[in-house]
C-alpha cells in the first residue's frame, strides 16, 4: 500500500454542554480530521488532542506541526505492507503519541478497506456488540448531576463515571449511592487531583464499593500509585500514566493498578493499544476504552479496539448525540440496544464521512502530496 496524498482539515465543533473536570472546562472541541489516500482508497484518522495541554503535553497545534514537519514526510511515497510498520517508522520521534495515533489510524482504515475487512475483525475482535457507559463532568450542583445520572441509567448505560476533585468527591459519591443504591456500576475519575498526603481522605471512598478510582495521583506516576493501592480496597485504574505496553507491564508488576484504561491516542496508536490489551490480558488485569470527546472517526476507532476480547468493562464510547448536535460520520453512532453499540461489519471503520457537517465546521485545510 503506497501513500499518495494526505489531507488534514482542522474542525471546530461546539459540544452540546460544557464538560468540566479537575483539569478545566471545555465548551468546544477543535480537532484534526485526516484523509489518507493510498492505492485508490481513503483512510480516515482523527486527532484526539485537546486545544490546551491540560490532559497531556500535546495540543491540536502541536499535533498539526508534528504531522506536517515529521510524520507525514516519513510516510509519503512509502509502501506499507502492514499498519504495524508505522510505529517503527515513527520511532525516531520522541513522544507526540496523539500525533502518531492520528496518522496511524488513517493507515489502519485504508489498509482494511483495501482488504475489504472491518477494522475490528482485522484486529482480532471477537465481540459483535460492546457495552458502553457515560462519563459525567463536574456539574454546577449535585442535584444536576443526579438528574443526569438518572437519565443515563434509564437509557441503559452500563457504567456511570463521575469526575471528582477535592471538595467534589466524598459527599458527592455518598449522595449518588444513597439515591441509586449499590447495584449501580459506579466509578470516579480524579484526573490526578490528589497526592499521597490524601490517603486518609481517599480511604473514605472505600465503603462506597466503587468499580475503581481512576488516576488519583500524578499523571506521570506509577510508584506512588502502588503505595496508594496498598492502602485502598477500591481498585485503582491508571489512565495518563500508561503510555505504552511497557508502562502497563511495570504497573502490573508493581501492583500500581488493578484496572487499565486504554486510549488509542494516549498510547500512540492502534498497534500499541492492542499490545497494552495483550499485556493486561496475560496478567488478568481488566481493561476498558476511555474517551477524549472524540468525533465520529475517533469514536469508530474506539469501537473497533473495544471489540477485542479482554475489554470486559464498559467504556466511554457512547452514542454520537451524547456530545454532539451532529457528528461528522454517516450514519452516526447510535445505541443498538440499551447500553450497547454494534461493531460495524463494513470495510475499515465502517462509517462514511458526512461532508455537509464537516463543511460547516472546517476552519483550515492542508494538502500534502
Coordinates of C-alpha atoms in Angstrom, one line a residue:
X1 CA 0.0 0.0 0.0
X2 CA 1.6 3.2 -1.2
X3 CA 0.7 6.5 0.5
X4 CA -0.1 9.1 -2.2
X5 CA -1.6 12.0 -0.5
X6 CA -2.7 13.3 2.9
X7 CA -5.3 16.0 3.6
X8 CA -5.6 17.5 7.1
X9 CA -8.7 19.5 8.0
X10 CA -9.0 21.5 11.2
X11 CA -12.5 21.5 12.6
X12 CA -14.1 23.4 15.5
X13 CA -17.3 21.9 16.8
X14 CA -19.4 23.0 19.8
X15 CA -20.2 20.5 22.5
X16 CA -23.8 20.1 23.5
X17 CA -22.8 21.0 27.0
X18 CA -19.8 22.3 28.9
X19 CA -17.6 19.3 30.1
X20 CA -15.7 20.1 33.3
X21 CA -13.0 18.0 35.1
X22 CA -10.4 18.8 37.7
X23 CA -8.3 19.9 34.8
X24 CA -10.7 22.6 33.4
X25 CA -13.8 23.1 31.3
X26 CA -14.4 22.6 27.6
X27 CA -17.3 24.0 25.6
X28 CA -15.8 23.4 22.1
X29 CA -13.6 20.8 20.6
X30 CA -11.0 21.7 17.9
X31 CA -9.5 18.6 16.3
X32 CA -7.9 17.4 13.1
X33 CA -9.5 15.1 10.5
X34 CA -7.1 13.2 8.4
X35 CA -7.8 11.7 5.0
X36 CA -5.0 9.4 3.8
X37 CA -5.0 8.4 0.1
X38 CA -3.4 5.1 -0.8
X39 CA -3.8 3.0 -4.0
X40 CA -7.4 4.1 -4.6
X41 CA -8.8 4.1 -1.1
X42 CA -9.1 6.8 1.5
X43 CA -8.4 6.1 5.2
X44 CA -9.7 8.3 8.0
X45 CA -8.0 9.4 11.2
X46 CA -8.7 11.8 13.9
X47 CA -6.5 13.7 16.4
X48 CA -7.9 13.5 19.9
X49 CA -5.6 16.2 21.4
X50 CA -7.2 19.0 23.3
X51 CA -6.8 22.7 22.4
X52 CA -4.8 23.2 25.5
X53 CA -2.1 21.0 27.1
X54 CA -4.2 20.0 30.1
X55 CA -4.5 16.3 29.6
X56 CA -1.0 15.7 28.3
X57 CA 1.6 17.9 26.6
X58 CA 0.1 17.8 23.2
X59 CA -2.4 20.2 21.6
X60 CA -4.2 20.4 18.3
X61 CA -1.4 22.9 17.2
X62 CA 1.5 20.6 18.2
X63 CA -0.1 17.6 16.5
X64 CA -0.5 19.6 13.3
X65 CA 3.1 20.7 13.5
X66 CA 4.4 17.2 14.0
X67 CA 2.3 15.8 11.2
X68 CA 3.4 18.4 8.8
X69 CA 7.1 18.5 9.6
X70 CA 7.9 15.0 10.6
X71 CA 5.3 12.2 10.4
X72 CA 3.7 12.8 7.0
X73 CA 7.1 13.1 5.3
X74 CA 8.1 9.8 6.9
X75 CA 5.1 8.1 5.3
X76 CA 4.7 9.9 2.0
X77 CA 5.5 7.8 -1.0
X78 CA 6.3 4.7 1.1
X79 CA 4.9 1.3 0.5
X80 CA 3.4 -0.1 3.7
X81 CA 2.9 -3.9 4.0
X82 CA 1.0 -3.7 7.3
X83 CA 0.0 -0.8 9.7
X84 CA 2.1 -2.3 12.5
X85 CA 5.1 -0.9 10.5
X86 CA 4.0 2.7 11.1
X87 CA 5.0 2.8 14.7
X88 CA 8.5 1.7 13.8
X89 CA 8.7 4.4 11.0
X90 CA 7.7 7.0 13.7
X91 CA 10.1 5.7 16.3
X92 CA 12.6 8.5 15.5
X93 CA 10.2 11.0 17.0
X94 CA 10.0 11.0 20.8
X95 CA 6.6 11.2 22.4
X96 CA 3.9 13.1 20.4
X97 CA 1.8 10.0 20.7
X98 CA -1.5 11.6 19.7
X99 CA 0.0 12.9 16.5
X100 CA 1.3 9.5 15.7
X101 CA -2.0 7.8 16.5
X102 CA -4.0 10.2 14.3
X103 CA -2.0 9.3 11.2
X104 CA -1.6 5.6 12.1
X105 CA -5.3 5.3 12.5
X106 CA -5.8 6.5 8.9
X107 CA -3.3 3.9 7.7
X108 CA -5.3 1.2 9.5
X109 CA -8.5 2.3 7.9
X110 CA -7.1 2.4 4.4
X111 CA -5.4 -1.0 4.9
X112 CA -8.6 -2.6 6.0
X113 CA -10.6 -1.0 3.1
X114 CA -8.1 -2.4 0.7
X115 CA -8.6 -5.9 2.2
X116 CA -12.3 -5.5 2.3
X117 CA -12.4 -6.3 6.0
X118 CA -13.6 -4.4 9.1
X119 CA -11.0 -2.8 11.4
X120 CA -12.4 -4.8 14.3
X121 CA -12.0 -8.1 12.5
X122 CA -8.5 -7.3 11.4
X123 CA -7.5 -6.5 14.9
X124 CA -8.9 -9.9 16.1
X125 CA -12.0 -8.5 17.7
X126 CA -14.4 -11.1 19.0
X127 CA -17.4 -9.0 20.1
X128 CA -20.2 -8.0 17.8
X129 CA -21.6 -5.6 20.3
X130 CA -19.7 -3.6 23.0
X131 CA -21.1 -2.3 26.3
X132 CA -20.8 1.4 26.9
X133 CA -21.1 3.8 29.8
X134 CA -21.0 7.6 30.2
X135 CA -18.5 10.0 31.7
X136 CA -20.1 12.9 33.6
X137 CA -18.2 16.1 34.3
X138 CA -18.3 18.2 37.4
X139 CA -21.8 19.8 37.5
X140 CA -22.9 23.2 39.0
X141 CA -24.9 21.3 41.6
X142 CA -25.2 17.7 43.0
X143 CA -28.9 17.8 42.0
X144 CA -28.0 18.5 38.4
X145 CA -25.5 15.5 38.5
X146 CA -28.2 13.2 39.9
X147 CA -30.6 14.3 37.2
X148 CA -28.2 13.4 34.5
X149 CA -27.3 10.1 36.1
X150 CA -31.0 9.2 36.3
X151 CA -31.4 9.9 32.6
X152 CA -28.4 7.7 31.6
X153 CA -29.5 4.9 34.0
X154 CA -32.9 4.9 32.3
X155 CA -31.2 4.8 28.9
X156 CA -29.5 1.6 30.0
X157 CA -25.9 2.7 30.0
X158 CA -23.7 0.0 31.7
X159 CA -21.4 2.2 33.8
X160 CA -21.5 5.7 35.3
X161 CA -18.2 7.6 35.6
X162 CA -18.2 10.8 37.6
X163 CA -15.3 13.3 37.7
X164 CA -14.1 14.2 41.2
X165 CA -11.8 16.7 42.8
X166 CA -11.1 17.9 46.3
X167 CA -14.4 19.4 47.5
X168 CA -16.4 17.4 45.0
X169 CA -15.8 13.8 46.0
X170 CA -16.8 12.0 49.2
X171 CA -20.2 13.7 49.7
X172 CA -21.0 13.6 46.0
X173 CA -20.3 9.8 45.8
X174 CA -22.2 9.3 49.1
X175 CA -25.3 11.1 47.7
X176 CA -25.2 9.1 44.4
X177 CA -25.1 5.8 46.4
X178 CA -28.0 7.0 48.6
X179 CA -30.0 7.9 45.5
X180 CA -29.3 5.0 43.2
X181 CA -28.0 2.2 45.6
X182 CA -25.0 -0.1 45.4
X183 CA -26.1 -2.0 42.3
X184 CA -25.2 0.9 40.1
X185 CA -21.9 0.3 38.3
X186 CA -20.1 3.5 39.5
X187 CA -16.6 4.8 39.3
X188 CA -14.8 8.0 40.0
X189 CA -12.2 9.7 37.8
X190 CA -9.8 12.1 39.6
X191 CA -7.5 13.2 36.7
X192 CA -4.5 13.5 39.1
X193 CA -6.3 15.7 41.6
X194 CA -4.8 14.1 44.8
X195 CA -1.4 13.2 46.3
X196 CA -0.2 10.7 48.9
X197 CA -1.0 13.2 51.6
X198 CA -4.6 12.4 50.8
X199 CA -4.6 8.7 51.6
X200 CA -6.8 9.1 54.6
X201 CA -9.2 11.2 52.5
X202 CA -9.3 8.7 49.6
X203 CA -9.9 5.8 52.0
X204 CA -13.3 7.4 52.7
X205 CA -14.3 6.2 49.3
X206 CA -13.8 2.5 50.1
X207 CA -17.2 2.0 51.8
X208 CA -19.0 3.0 48.6
X209 CA -17.8 -0.1 46.7
X210 CA -16.7 1.8 43.5
X211 CA -15.7 -0.2 40.5
X212 CA -12.5 1.9 40.5
X213 CA -10.9 5.3 41.2
X214 CA -9.1 6.4 38.1
X215 CA -5.8 8.2 38.1
X216 CA -5.9 9.7 41.6
X217 CA -2.2 10.7 41.7
X218 CA 0.3 12.3 39.3
X219 CA -0.3 12.0 35.5
X220 CA 3.2 10.5 35.1
X221 CA 3.3 8.4 38.3
X222 CA 3.4 4.6 38.8
X223 CA 5.4 4.2 42.0
X224 CA 3.1 6.3 44.3
X225 CA 0.0 4.7 42.9
X226 CA 1.5 1.3 44.1
X227 CA 1.8 2.8 47.5
X228 CA -1.7 4.1 47.4
X229 CA -3.2 0.9 46.1
X230 CA -1.8 -1.0 49.1
X231 CA -3.8 1.3 51.3
X232 CA -7.1 1.1 49.4
X233 CA -9.6 -1.7 48.9
X234 CA -11.0 0.2 45.9
X235 CA -9.2 -0.8 42.7
X236 CA -7.0 1.9 41.1
X237 CA -7.3 2.4 37.4
X238 CA -4.4 4.0 35.6
X239 CA -5.0 6.3 32.6
X240 CA -2.5 9.1 32.0
X241 CA 0.4 7.0 33.5
X242 CA 0.1 4.3 30.8
X243 CA 1.8 5.4 27.6
X244 CA 2.9 2.1 26.3
X245 CA 2.7 -1.7 26.8
X246 CA 6.0 -1.4 28.8
X247 CA 4.3 1.0 31.2
X248 CA 1.4 -1.4 31.6
X249 CA 3.8 -4.3 32.3
X250 CA 5.6 -2.2 35.0
X251 CA 2.4 -1.0 36.6
X252 CA 1.0 -4.6 36.8
X253 CA 4.2 -5.9 38.3
X254 CA 4.3 -3.2 40.9
X255 CA 0.5 -3.6 41.7
X256 CA 0.1 0.1 41.0
X257 CA -3.3 -0.6 39.5
X258 CA -5.9 -3.3 39.1
X259 CA -7.6 -1.9 36.0
X260 CA -6.2 -0.1 32.9
X261 CA -7.9 2.5 30.8
X262 CA -6.7 2.2 27.2
X263 CA -6.9 5.3 25.0
X264 CA -5.6 4.9 21.4
X265 CA -4.3 8.5 21.2
X266 CA -2.6 8.4 24.6
X267 CA -0.5 5.3 23.8
X268 CA 0.4 6.3 20.3
X269 CA -1.9 4.3 18.0
X270 CA -4.0 1.2 17.5
X271 CA -0.9 -1.1 17.2
X272 CA 0.3 -0.1 20.7
X273 CA -3.2 -0.1 22.2
X274 CA -3.5 -3.8 21.1
X275 CA -0.2 -4.5 22.8
X276 CA -1.4 -2.9 26.0
X277 CA -4.5 -5.0 25.8
X278 CA -2.4 -8.2 25.4
X279 CA -0.2 -7.4 28.3
X280 CA -3.2 -6.8 30.6
X281 CA -5.0 -9.9 29.3
X282 CA -1.9 -12.1 30.1
X283 CA -1.9 -10.6 33.6
X284 CA -5.6 -10.9 34.2
X285 CA -6.0 -7.1 34.5
X286 CA -9.3 -5.9 33.1
X287 CA -9.3 -3.1 30.6
X288 CA -11.7 -0.6 29.1
X289 CA -11.6 2.1 26.5
X290 CA -11.6 5.7 27.7
X291 CA -12.9 8.7 25.8
X292 CA -11.4 12.0 24.7
X293 CA -14.6 13.7 23.5
X294 CA -14.0 12.2 20.1
X295 CA -16.0 13.0 17.0
X296 CA -17.2 10.2 14.8
X297 CA -13.9 8.9 13.3
X298 CA -12.2 8.7 16.6
X299 CA -15.3 7.1 18.1
X300 CA -15.3 4.5 15.3
X301 CA -11.6 3.6 16.1
X302 CA -12.6 3.2 19.7
X303 CA -15.4 0.8 18.9
X304 CA -13.1 -1.4 16.8
X305 CA -10.4 -1.7 19.5
X306 CA -13.1 -2.4 22.2
X307 CA -14.2 -5.4 20.2
X308 CA -11.1 -7.2 21.5
X309 CA -11.8 -10.0 24.0
X310 CA -10.3 -8.5 27.1
X311 CA -12.3 -5.3 27.1
X312 CA -14.5 -6.6 29.8
X313 CA -15.6 -3.2 31.4
X314 CA -18.0 -0.8 29.6
X315 CA -16.1 2.0 28.0
X316 CA -16.7 5.7 27.5
X317 CA -17.6 5.5 23.8
X318 CA -21.2 6.5 24.0
X319 CA -23.6 7.4 21.1
X320 CA -22.7 10.5 18.9
X321 CA -25.6 12.5 20.2
X322 CA -24.3 12.3 23.8
X323 CA -21.8 15.1 23.0
X324 CA -22.6 16.5 19.5
X325 CA -25.5 18.2 17.9
X326 CA -24.4 16.5 14.7
X327 CA -21.5 14.2 14.0
X328 CA -19.0 14.1 11.1
X329 CA -19.9 10.5 10.1
X330 CA -22.8 8.8 8.5
X331 CA -24.6 7.0 9.9
X332 CA -23.9 8.5 13.4
X333 CA -23.0 6.2 16.2
X334 CA -26.3 5.1 17.9
X335 CA -27.1 2.5 20.6
X336 CA -28.1 -0.8 19.1
X337 CA -30.0 -1.5 22.3
X338 CA -29.8 0.0 25.8
X339 CA -26.2 0.4 26.8
X340 CA -24.8 -1.4 23.8
X341 CA -23.1 -0.4 20.5
X342 CA -23.0 -2.6 17.4
X343 CA -19.5 -3.2 16.0
X344 CA -19.6 -2.2 12.3
X345 CA -19.0 -5.0 9.8
X346 CA -18.2 -2.8 6.8
X347 CA -14.7 -2.4 5.5
X348 CA -12.4 -0.2 7.6
X349 CA -14.0 1.8 10.3
X350 CA -17.4 1.0 8.8
X351 CA -18.6 4.6 8.6
X352 CA -18.5 7.3 5.8
X353 CA -17.9 11.0 6.3
X354 CA -20.8 13.4 6.4
X355 CA -19.4 16.1 4.2
X356 CA -22.2 18.5 4.9
X357 CA -21.5 18.5 8.6
X358 CA -17.7 18.7 8.0
X359 CA -18.2 21.7 5.7
X360 CA -20.0 23.6 8.5
X361 CA -17.1 23.3 10.9
X362 CA -13.9 23.3 8.8
X363 CA -11.7 26.3 9.6
X364 CA -8.5 25.2 7.7
X365 CA -7.2 22.6 5.3
X366 CA -3.7 21.5 4.3
X367 CA -2.9 19.1 1.4
X368 CA 0.3 17.0 1.3
X369 CA 1.3 15.1 -1.9

